PDB file of C-alpha atoms in Angstrom:
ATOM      1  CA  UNK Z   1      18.012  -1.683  -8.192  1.00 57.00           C
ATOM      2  CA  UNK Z   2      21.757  -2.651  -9.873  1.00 73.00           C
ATOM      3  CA  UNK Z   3      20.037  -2.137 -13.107  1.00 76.00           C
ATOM      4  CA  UNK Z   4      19.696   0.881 -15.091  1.00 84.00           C
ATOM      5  CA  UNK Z   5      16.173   1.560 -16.521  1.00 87.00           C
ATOM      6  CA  UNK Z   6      15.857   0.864 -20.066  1.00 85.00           C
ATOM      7  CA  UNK Z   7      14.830   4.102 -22.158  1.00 83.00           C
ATOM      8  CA  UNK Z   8      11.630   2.463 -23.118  1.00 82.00           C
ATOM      9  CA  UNK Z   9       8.606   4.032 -23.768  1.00 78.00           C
ATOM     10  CA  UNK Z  10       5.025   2.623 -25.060  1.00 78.00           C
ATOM     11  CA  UNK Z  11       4.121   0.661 -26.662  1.00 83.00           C
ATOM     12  CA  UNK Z  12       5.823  -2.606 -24.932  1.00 85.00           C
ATOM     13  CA  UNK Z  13       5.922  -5.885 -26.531  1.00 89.00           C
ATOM     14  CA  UNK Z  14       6.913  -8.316 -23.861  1.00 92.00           C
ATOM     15  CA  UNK Z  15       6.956 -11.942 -23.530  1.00 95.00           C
ATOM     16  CA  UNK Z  16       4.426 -13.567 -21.735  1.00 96.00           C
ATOM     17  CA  UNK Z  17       6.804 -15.217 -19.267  1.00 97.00           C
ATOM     18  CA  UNK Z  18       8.240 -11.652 -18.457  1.00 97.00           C
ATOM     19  CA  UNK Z  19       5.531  -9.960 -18.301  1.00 96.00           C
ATOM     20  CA  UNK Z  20       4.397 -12.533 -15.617  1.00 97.00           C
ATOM     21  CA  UNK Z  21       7.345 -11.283 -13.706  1.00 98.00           C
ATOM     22  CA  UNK Z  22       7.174  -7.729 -14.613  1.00 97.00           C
ATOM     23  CA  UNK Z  23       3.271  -7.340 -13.611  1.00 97.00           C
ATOM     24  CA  UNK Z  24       2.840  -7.562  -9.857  1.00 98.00           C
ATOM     25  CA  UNK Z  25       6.513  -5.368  -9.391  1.00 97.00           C
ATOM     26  CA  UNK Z  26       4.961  -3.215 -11.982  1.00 96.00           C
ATOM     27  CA  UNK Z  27       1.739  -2.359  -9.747  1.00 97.00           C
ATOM     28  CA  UNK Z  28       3.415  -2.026  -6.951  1.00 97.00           C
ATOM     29  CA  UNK Z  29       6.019   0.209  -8.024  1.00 96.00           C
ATOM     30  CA  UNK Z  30       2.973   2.220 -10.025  1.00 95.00           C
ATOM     31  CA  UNK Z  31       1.050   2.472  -7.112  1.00 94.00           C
ATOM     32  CA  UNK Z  32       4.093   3.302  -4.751  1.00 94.00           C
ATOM     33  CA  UNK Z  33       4.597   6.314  -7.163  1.00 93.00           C
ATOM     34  CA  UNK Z  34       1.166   7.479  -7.337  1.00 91.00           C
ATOM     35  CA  UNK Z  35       1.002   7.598  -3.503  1.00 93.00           C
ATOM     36  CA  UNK Z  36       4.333   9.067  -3.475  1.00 91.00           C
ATOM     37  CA  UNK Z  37       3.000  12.092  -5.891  1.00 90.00           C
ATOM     38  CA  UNK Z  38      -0.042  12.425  -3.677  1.00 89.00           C
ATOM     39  CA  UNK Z  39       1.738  12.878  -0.184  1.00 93.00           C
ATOM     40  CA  UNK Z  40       4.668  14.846  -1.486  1.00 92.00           C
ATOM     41  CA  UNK Z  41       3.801  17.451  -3.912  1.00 90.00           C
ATOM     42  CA  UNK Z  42       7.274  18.519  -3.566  1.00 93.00           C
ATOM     43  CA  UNK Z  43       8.602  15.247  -5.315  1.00 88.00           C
ATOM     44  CA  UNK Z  44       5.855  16.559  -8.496  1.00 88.00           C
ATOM     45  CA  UNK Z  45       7.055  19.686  -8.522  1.00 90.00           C
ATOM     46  CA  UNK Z  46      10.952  18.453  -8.320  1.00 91.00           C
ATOM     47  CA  UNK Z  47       9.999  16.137 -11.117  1.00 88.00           C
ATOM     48  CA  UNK Z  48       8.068  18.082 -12.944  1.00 85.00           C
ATOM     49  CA  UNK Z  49      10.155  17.577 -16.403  1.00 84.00           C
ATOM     50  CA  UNK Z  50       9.112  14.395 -16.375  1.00 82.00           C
ATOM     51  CA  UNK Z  51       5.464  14.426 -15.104  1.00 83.00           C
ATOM     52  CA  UNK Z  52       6.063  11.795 -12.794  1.00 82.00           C
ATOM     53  CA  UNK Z  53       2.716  11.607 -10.888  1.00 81.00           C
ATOM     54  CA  UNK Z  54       0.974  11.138 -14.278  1.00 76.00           C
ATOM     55  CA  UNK Z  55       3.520   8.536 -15.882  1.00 85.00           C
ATOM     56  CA  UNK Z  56       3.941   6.749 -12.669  1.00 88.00           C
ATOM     57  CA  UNK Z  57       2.686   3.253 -14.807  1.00 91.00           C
ATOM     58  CA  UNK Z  58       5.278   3.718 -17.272  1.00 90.00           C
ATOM     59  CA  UNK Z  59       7.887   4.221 -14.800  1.00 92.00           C
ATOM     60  CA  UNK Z  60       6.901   1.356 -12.699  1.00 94.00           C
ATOM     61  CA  UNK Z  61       7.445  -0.304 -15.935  1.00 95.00           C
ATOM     62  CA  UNK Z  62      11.033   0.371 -16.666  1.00 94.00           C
ATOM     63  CA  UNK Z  63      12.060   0.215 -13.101  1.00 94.00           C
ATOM     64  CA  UNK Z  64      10.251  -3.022 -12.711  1.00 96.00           C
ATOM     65  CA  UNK Z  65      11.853  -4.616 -15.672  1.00 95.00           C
ATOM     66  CA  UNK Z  66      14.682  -2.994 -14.592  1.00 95.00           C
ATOM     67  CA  UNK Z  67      14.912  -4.493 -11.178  1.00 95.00           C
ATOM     68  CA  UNK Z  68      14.449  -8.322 -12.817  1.00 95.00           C
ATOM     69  CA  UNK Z  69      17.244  -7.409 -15.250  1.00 93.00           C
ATOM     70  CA  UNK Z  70      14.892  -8.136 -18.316  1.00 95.00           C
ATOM     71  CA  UNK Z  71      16.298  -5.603 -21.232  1.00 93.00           C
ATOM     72  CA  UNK Z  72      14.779  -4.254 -24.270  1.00 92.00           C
ATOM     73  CA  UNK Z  73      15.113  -3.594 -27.612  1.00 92.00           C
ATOM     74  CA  UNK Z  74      13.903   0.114 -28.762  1.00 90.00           C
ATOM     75  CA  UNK Z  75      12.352   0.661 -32.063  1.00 88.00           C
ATOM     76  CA  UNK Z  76      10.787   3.994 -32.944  1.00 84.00           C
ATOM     77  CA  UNK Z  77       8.208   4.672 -35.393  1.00 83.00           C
ATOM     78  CA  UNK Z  78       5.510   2.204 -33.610  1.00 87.00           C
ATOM     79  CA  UNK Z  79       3.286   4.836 -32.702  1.00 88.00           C
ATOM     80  CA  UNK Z  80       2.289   8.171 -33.402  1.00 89.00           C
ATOM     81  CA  UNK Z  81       2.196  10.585 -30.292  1.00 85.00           C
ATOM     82  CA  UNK Z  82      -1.034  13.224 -30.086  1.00 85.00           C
ATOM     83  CA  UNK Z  83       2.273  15.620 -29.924  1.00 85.00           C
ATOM     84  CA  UNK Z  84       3.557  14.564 -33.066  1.00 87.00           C
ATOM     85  CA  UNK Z  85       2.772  16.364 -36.306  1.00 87.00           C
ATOM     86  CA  UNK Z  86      -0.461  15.626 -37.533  1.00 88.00           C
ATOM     87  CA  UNK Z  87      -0.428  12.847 -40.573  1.00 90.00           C
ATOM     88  CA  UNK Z  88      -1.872  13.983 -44.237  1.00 92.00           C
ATOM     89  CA  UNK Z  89      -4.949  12.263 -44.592  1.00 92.00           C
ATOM     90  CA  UNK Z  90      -2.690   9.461 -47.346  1.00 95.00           C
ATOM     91  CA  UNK Z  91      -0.665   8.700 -44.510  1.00 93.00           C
ATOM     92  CA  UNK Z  92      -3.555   7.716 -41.628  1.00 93.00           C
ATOM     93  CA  UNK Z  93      -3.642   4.029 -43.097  1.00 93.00           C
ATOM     94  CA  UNK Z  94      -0.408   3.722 -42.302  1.00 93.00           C
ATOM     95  CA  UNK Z  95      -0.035   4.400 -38.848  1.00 92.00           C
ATOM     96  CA  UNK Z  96       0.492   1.106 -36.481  1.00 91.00           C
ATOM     97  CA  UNK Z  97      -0.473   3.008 -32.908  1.00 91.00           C
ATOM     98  CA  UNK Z  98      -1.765   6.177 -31.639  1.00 91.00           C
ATOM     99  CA  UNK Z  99      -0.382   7.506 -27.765  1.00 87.00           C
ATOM    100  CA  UNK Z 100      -3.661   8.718 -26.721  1.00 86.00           C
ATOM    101  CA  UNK Z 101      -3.091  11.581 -24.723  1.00 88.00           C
ATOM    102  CA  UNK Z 102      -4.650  14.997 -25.808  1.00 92.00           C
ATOM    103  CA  UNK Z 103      -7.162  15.896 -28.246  1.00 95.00           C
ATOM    104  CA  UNK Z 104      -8.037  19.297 -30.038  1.00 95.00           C
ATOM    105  CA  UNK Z 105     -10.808  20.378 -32.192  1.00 96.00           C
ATOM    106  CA  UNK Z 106      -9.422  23.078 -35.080  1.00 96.00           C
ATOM    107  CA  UNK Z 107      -9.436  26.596 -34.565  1.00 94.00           C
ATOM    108  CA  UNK Z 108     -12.357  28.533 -34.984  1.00 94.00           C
ATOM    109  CA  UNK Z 109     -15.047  25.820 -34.567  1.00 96.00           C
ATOM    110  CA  UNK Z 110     -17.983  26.964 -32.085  1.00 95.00           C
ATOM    111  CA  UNK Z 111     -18.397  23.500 -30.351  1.00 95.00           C
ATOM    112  CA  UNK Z 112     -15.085  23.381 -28.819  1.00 95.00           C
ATOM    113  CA  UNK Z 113     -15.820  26.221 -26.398  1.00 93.00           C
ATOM    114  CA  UNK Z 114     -18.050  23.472 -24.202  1.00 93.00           C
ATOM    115  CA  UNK Z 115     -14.716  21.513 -23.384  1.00 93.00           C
ATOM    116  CA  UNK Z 116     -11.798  23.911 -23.886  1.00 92.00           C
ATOM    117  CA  UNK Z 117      -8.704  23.231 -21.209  1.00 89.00           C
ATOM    118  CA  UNK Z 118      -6.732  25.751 -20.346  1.00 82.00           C
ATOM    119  CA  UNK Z 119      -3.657  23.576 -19.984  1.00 80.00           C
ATOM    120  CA  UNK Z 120      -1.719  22.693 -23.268  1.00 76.00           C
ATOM    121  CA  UNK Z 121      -1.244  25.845 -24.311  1.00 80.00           C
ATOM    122  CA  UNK Z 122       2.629  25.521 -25.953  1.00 84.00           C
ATOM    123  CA  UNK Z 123       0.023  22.790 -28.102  1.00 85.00           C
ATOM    124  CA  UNK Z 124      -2.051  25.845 -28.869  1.00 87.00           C
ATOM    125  CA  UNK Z 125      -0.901  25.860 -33.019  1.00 89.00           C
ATOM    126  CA  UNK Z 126      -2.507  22.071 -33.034  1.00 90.00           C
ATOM    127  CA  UNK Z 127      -6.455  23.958 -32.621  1.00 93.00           C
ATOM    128  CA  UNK Z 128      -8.254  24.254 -29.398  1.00 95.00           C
ATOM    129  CA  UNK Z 129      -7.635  21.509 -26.421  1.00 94.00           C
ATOM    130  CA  UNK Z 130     -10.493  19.821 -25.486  1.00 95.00           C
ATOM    131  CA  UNK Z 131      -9.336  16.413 -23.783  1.00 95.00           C
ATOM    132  CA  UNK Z 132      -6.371  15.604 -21.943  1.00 91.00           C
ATOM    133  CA  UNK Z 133      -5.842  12.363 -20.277  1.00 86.00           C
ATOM    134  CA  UNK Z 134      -4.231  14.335 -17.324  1.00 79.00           C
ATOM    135  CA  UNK Z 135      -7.129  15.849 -16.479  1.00 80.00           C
ATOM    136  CA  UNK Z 136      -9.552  14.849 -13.480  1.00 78.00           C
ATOM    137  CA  UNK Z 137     -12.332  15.000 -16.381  1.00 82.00           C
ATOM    138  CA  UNK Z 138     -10.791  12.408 -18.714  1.00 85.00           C
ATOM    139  CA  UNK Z 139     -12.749   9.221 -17.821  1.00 83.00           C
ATOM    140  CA  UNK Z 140     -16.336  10.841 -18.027  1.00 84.00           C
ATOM    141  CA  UNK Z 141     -16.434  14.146 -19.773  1.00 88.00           C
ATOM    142  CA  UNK Z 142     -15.768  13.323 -23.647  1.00 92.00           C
ATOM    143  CA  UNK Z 143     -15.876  15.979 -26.463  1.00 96.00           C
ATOM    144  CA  UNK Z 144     -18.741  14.580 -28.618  1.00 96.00           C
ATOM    145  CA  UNK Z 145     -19.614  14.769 -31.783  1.00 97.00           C
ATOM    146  CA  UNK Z 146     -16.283  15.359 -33.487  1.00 97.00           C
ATOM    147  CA  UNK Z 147     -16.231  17.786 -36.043  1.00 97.00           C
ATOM    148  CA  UNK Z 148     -14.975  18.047 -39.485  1.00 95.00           C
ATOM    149  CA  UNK Z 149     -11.403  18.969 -39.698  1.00 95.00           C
ATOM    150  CA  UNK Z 150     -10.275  17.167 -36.432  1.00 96.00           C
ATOM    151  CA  UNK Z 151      -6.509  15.819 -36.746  1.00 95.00           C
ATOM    152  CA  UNK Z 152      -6.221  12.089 -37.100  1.00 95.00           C
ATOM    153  CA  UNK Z 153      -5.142  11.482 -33.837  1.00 94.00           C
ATOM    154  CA  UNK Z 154      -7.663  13.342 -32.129  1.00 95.00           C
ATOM    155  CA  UNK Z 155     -10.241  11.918 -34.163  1.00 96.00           C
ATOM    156  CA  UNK Z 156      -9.380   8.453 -33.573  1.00 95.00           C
ATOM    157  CA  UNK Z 157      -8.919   9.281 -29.506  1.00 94.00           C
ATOM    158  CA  UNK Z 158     -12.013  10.673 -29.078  1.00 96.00           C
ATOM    159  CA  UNK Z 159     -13.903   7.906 -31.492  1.00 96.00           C
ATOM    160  CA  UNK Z 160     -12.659   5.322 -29.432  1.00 94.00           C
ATOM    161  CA  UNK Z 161     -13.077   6.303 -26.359  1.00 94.00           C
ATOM    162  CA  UNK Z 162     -16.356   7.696 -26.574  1.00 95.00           C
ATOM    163  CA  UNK Z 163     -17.552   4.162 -28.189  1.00 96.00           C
ATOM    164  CA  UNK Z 164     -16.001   2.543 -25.468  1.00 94.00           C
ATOM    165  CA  UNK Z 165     -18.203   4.018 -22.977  1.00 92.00           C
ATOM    166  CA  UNK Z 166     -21.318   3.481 -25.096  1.00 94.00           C
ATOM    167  CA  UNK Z 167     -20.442  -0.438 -25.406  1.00 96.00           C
ATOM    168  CA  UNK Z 168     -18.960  -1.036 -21.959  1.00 95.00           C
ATOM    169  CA  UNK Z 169     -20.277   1.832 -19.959  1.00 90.00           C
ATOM    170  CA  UNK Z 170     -18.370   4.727 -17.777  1.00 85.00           C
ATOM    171  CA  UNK Z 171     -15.416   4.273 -15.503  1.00 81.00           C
ATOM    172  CA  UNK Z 172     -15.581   3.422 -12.031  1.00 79.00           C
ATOM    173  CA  UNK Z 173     -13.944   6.363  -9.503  1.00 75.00           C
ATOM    174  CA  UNK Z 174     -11.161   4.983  -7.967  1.00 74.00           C
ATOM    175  CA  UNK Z 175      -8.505   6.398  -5.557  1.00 71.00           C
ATOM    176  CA  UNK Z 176      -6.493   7.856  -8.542  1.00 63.00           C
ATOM    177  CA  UNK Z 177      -9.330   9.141 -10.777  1.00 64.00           C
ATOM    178  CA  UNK Z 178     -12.314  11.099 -10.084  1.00 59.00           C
ATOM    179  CA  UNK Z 179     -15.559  10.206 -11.543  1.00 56.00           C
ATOM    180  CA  UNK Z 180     -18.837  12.457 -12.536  1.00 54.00           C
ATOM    181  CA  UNK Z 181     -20.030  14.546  -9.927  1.00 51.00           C
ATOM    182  CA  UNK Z 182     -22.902  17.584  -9.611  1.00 42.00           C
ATOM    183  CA  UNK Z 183     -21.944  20.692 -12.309  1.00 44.00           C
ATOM    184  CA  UNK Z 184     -19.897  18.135 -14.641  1.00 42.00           C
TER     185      UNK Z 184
END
């Protein structure tokens, strides 16, 4: 494209009319990327800073939006990141959106030891890692109950996902995403 990508990141408020444009090119390109990560490992490992086999849909965002010339205005402080420092407990009302992306119980407590991932580990000061949306795992293995003393965002995460899949049921497998199988 003539365009250069926009530095935006979620979450995206979009018009209606552009997102109509911005949709289809945004599958495609999200699904070109995927397949892209999957038959090159090479282009993963080259790209590695910016995990682009697991961002591939917010890539295909920018470069879609990119490639119709539709621009954007950034604002920060819309969300809170499960990076980001964890809130004091005053603070949780006032926190518009959380990036759902990892989850840790604290340190110490017994249950976490079911679901611990190894990966995460420069994230080790937040507790002990027990969900990542990057891993195969994400859509059907879900730390539950969560214990006293999670962090905010982890609580919230792991709250809504896990009601999710008691109201609406688990995730289909698809191409992209394993689902449960034997030992899981």
């Amino acid at each position: 494209c003539d365009y250069t990508p926009d530095d935006a990141a979620v979450p995206y408020f979009v018009h209606r009319e552009d997102l109509k444009r911005i949709a289809p090119l945004w599958r495609d390109l999200t699904i070109k990327l995927k397949d892209m990560s999957w038959k090159d490992p090479s282009l993963v490992k080259r790209f590695h800073d910016i995990q682009i086999d697991w961002c591939a849909e917010m890539y295909g965002y920018v470069f879609a939006a990119a490639e119709l010339g539709i621009r954007h205005t950034i604002k920060s402080g819309l969300q809170l990141r499960d990076v980001d420092t964890p809130v004091p407990k005053e603070r949780e009302a006032s926190v518009p959106m959380i990036h759902m992306g990892r989850a840790w119980f604290p340190d110490g407590d017994k249950s976490a030891e079911r679901w611990r991932h190894t990966e995460g580990r420069n994230f080790a000061y937040r507790g002990i890692q027990v969900w990542c949306k990057c891993n195969w795992t994400a859509s059907h293995i879900l730390p539950w109950p969560v214990p006293e003393g999670t962090d905010f965002a982890s609580r919230v995460t792991l709250e809504l996902l896990h009601n999710s899949m008691q109201e609406y049921g688990p995730l289909p497998k698809s191409k992209y995403r394993g689902g449960p199988t034997e030992g899981d």
